[in-house]
PDB file of C-alpha atoms in Angstrom:
ATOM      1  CA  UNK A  21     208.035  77.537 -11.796  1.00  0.00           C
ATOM      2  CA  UNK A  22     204.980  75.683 -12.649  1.00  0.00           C
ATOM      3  CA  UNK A  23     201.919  77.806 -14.026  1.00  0.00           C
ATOM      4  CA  UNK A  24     198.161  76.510 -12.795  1.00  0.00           C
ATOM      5  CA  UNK A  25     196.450  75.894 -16.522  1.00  0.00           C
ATOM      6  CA  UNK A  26     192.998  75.323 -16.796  1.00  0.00           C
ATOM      7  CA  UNK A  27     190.292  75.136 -19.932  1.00  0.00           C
ATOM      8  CA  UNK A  28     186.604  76.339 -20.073  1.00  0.00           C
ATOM      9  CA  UNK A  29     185.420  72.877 -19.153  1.00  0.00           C
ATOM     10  CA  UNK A  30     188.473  72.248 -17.071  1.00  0.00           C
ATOM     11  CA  UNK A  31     190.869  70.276 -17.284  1.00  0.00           C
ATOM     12  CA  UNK A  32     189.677  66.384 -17.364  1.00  0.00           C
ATOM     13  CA  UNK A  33     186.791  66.882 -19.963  1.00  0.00           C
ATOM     14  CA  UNK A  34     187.633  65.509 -23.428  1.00  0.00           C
ATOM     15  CA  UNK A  35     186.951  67.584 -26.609  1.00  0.00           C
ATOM     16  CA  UNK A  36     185.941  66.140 -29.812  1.00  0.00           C
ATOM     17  CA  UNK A  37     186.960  68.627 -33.132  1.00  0.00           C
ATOM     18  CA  UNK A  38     189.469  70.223 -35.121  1.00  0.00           C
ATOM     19  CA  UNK A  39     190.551  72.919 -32.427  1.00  0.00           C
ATOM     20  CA  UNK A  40     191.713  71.955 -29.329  1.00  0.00           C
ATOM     21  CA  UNK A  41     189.990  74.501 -26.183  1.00  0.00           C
ATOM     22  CA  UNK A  42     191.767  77.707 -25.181  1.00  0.00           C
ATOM     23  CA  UNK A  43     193.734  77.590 -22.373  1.00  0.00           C
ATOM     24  CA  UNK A  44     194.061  80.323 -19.193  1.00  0.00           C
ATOM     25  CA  UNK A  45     197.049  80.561 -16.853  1.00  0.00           C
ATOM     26  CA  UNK A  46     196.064  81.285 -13.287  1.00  0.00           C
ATOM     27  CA  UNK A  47     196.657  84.657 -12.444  1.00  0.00           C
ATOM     28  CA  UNK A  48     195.112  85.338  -8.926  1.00  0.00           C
ATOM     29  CA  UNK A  49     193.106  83.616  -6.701  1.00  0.00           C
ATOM     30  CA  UNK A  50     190.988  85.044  -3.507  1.00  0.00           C
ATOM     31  CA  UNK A  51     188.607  83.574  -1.073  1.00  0.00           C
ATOM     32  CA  UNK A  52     186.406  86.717   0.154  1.00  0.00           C
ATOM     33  CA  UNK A  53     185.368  85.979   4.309  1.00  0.00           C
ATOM     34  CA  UNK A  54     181.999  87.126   3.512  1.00  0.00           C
ATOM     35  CA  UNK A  55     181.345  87.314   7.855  1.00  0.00           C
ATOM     36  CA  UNK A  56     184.554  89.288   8.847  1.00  0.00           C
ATOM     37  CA  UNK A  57     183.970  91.472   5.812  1.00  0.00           C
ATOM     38  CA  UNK A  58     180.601  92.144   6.075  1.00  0.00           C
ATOM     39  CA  UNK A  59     181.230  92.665   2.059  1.00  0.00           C
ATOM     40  CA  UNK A  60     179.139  90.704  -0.761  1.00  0.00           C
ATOM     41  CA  UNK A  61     180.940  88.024  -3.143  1.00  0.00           C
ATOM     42  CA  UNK A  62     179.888  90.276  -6.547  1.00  0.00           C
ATOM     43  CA  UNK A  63     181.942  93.173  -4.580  1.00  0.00           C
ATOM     44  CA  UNK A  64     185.152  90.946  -4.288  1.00  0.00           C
ATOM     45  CA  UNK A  65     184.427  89.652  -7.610  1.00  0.00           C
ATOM     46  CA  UNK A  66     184.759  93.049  -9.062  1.00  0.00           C
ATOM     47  CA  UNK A  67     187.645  93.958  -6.990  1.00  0.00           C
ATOM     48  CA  UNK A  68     189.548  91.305  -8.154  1.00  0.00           C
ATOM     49  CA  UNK A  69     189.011  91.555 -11.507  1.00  0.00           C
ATOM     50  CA  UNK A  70     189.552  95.508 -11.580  1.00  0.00           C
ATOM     51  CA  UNK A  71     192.832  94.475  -9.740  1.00  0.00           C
ATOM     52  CA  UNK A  72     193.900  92.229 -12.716  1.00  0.00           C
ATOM     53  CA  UNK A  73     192.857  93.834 -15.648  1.00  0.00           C
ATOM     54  CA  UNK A  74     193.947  97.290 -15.482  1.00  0.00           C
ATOM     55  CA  UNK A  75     191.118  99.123 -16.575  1.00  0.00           C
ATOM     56  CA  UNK A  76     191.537 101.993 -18.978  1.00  0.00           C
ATOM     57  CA  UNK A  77     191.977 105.908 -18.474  1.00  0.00           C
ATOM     58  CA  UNK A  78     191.436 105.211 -14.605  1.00  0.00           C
ATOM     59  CA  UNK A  79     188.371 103.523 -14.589  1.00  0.00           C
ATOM     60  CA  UNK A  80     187.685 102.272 -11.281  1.00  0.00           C
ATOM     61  CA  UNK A  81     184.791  99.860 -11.839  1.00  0.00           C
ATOM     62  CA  UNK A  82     183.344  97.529 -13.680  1.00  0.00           C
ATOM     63  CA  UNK A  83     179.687  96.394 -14.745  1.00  0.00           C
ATOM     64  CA  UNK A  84     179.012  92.623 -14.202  1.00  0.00           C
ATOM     65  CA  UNK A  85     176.013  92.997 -16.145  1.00  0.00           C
ATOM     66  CA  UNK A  86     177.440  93.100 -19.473  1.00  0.00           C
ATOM     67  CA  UNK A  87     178.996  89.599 -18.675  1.00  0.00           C
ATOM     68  CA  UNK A  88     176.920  87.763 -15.881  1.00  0.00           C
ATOM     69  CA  UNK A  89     173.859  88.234 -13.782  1.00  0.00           C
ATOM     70  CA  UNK A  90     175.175  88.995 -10.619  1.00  0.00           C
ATOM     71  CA  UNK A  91     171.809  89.006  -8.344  1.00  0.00           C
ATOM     72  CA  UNK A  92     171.695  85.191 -10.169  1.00  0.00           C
ATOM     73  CA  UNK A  93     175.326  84.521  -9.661  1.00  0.00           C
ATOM     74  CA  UNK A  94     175.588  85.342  -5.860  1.00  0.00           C
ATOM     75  CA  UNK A  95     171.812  83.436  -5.616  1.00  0.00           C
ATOM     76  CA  UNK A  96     173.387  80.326  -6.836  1.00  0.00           C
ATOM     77  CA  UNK A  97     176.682  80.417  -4.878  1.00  0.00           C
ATOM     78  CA  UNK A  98     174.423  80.833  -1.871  1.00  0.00           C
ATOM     79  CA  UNK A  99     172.410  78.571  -2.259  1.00  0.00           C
ATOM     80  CA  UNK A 100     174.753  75.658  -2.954  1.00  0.00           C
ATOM     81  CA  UNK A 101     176.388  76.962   0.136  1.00  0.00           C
ATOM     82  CA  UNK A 102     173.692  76.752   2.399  1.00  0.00           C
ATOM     83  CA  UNK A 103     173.110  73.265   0.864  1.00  0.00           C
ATOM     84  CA  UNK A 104     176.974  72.891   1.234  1.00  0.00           C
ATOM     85  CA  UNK A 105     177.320  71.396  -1.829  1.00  0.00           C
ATOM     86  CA  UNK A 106     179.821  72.674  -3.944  1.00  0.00           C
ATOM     87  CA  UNK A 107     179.514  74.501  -7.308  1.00  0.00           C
ATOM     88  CA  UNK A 108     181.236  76.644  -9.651  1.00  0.00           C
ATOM     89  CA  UNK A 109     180.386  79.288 -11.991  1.00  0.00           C
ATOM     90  CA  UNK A 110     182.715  80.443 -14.817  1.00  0.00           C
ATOM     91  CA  UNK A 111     182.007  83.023 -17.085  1.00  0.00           C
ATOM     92  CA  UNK A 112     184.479  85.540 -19.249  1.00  0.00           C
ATOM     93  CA  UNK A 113     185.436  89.387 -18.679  1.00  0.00           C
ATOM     94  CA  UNK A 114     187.435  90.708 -21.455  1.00  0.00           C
ATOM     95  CA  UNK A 115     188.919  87.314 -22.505  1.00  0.00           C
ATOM     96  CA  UNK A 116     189.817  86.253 -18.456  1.00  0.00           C
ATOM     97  CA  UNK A 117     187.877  83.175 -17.238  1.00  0.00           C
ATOM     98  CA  UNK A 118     186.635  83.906 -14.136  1.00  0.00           C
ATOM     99  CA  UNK A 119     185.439  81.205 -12.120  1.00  0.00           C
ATOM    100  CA  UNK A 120     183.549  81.865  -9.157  1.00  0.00           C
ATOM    101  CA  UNK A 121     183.277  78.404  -6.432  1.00  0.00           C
ATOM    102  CA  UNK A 122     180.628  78.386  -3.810  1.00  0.00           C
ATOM    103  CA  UNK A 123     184.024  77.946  -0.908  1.00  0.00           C
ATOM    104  CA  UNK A 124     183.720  82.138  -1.987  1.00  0.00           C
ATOM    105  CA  UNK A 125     186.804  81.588  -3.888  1.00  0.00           C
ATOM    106  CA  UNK A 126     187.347  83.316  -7.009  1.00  0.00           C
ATOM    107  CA  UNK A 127     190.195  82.020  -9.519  1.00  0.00           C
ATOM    108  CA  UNK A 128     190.692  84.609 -12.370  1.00  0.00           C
ATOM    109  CA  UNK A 129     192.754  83.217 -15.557  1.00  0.00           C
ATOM    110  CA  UNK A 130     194.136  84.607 -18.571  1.00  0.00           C
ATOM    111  CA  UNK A 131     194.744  83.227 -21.867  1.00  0.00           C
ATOM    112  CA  UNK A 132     197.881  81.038 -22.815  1.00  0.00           C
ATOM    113  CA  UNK A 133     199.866  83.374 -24.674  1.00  0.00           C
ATOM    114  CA  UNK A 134     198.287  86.610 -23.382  1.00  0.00           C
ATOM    115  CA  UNK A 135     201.228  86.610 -20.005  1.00  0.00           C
ATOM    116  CA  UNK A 136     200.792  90.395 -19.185  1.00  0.00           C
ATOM    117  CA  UNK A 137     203.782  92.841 -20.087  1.00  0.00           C
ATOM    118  CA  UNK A 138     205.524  90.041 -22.389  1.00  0.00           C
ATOM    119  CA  UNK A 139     203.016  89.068 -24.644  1.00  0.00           C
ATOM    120  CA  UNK A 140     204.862  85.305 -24.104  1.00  0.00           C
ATOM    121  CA  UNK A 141     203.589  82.038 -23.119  1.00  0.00           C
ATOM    122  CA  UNK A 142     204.195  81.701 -19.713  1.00  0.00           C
ATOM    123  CA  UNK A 143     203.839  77.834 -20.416  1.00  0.00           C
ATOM    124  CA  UNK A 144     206.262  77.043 -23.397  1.00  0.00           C
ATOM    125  CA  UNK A 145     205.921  73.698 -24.806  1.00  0.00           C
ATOM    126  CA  UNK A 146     208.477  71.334 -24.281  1.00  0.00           C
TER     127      UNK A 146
END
């Protein structure tokens, strides 16, 4: 089974430096219909991200705000939308890289190394 890796600048930029960038596995991915939902993107965003990281003593939600704008966030995505161009966002919530595309798909990654419930790689080197 091949695991979907990606870095904070992706994949194809080059990095100059001692330390090579931190790598994320892909752990879910969603495209929110934003029409047959009647729902906002920073809604799915949240309920994807509350769906992957398990929050604590039964917490139900969580604050964008401490990580991201969201009024800016969903301004941009709709924007390059309406200008159908495409653009992506990425920003962290408790070490997952979320990236946000303006397609309203959200990819949500974890660390290489943090593979929930094993605490292994899911990508061992060869």
């Amino acid at each position: 089974m091949t695991t979907q890796t990606t870095t904070w600048f992706g994949s194809t930029t080059e990095h100059s430096g001692l330390r090579s960038p931190r790598q994320y596995a892909l752990v879910t991915s969603e495209t929110i219909d934003l029409e047959a939902l009647n729902s906002e993107l920073i809604t799915g965003v949240v309920n994807a991200l509350v769906d992957v990281i398990e929050p604590a003593a039964g917490q139900t939600t969580l604050s964008l705000y401490e990580h991201v704008n969201p009024d800016a966030l969903e301004d941009i995505i709709k924007a390059s939308t309406s200008k159908k161009s495409d653009i992506e966002v990425r920003f962290t919530v408790e070490n997952y890289l979320v990236t946000v595309r303006s397609n309203n798909t959200i990819l949500i990654y974890e660390p290489l190394g943090a593979h929930r419930g094993t605490g292994e790689n899911p990508c061992p080197a060869s």
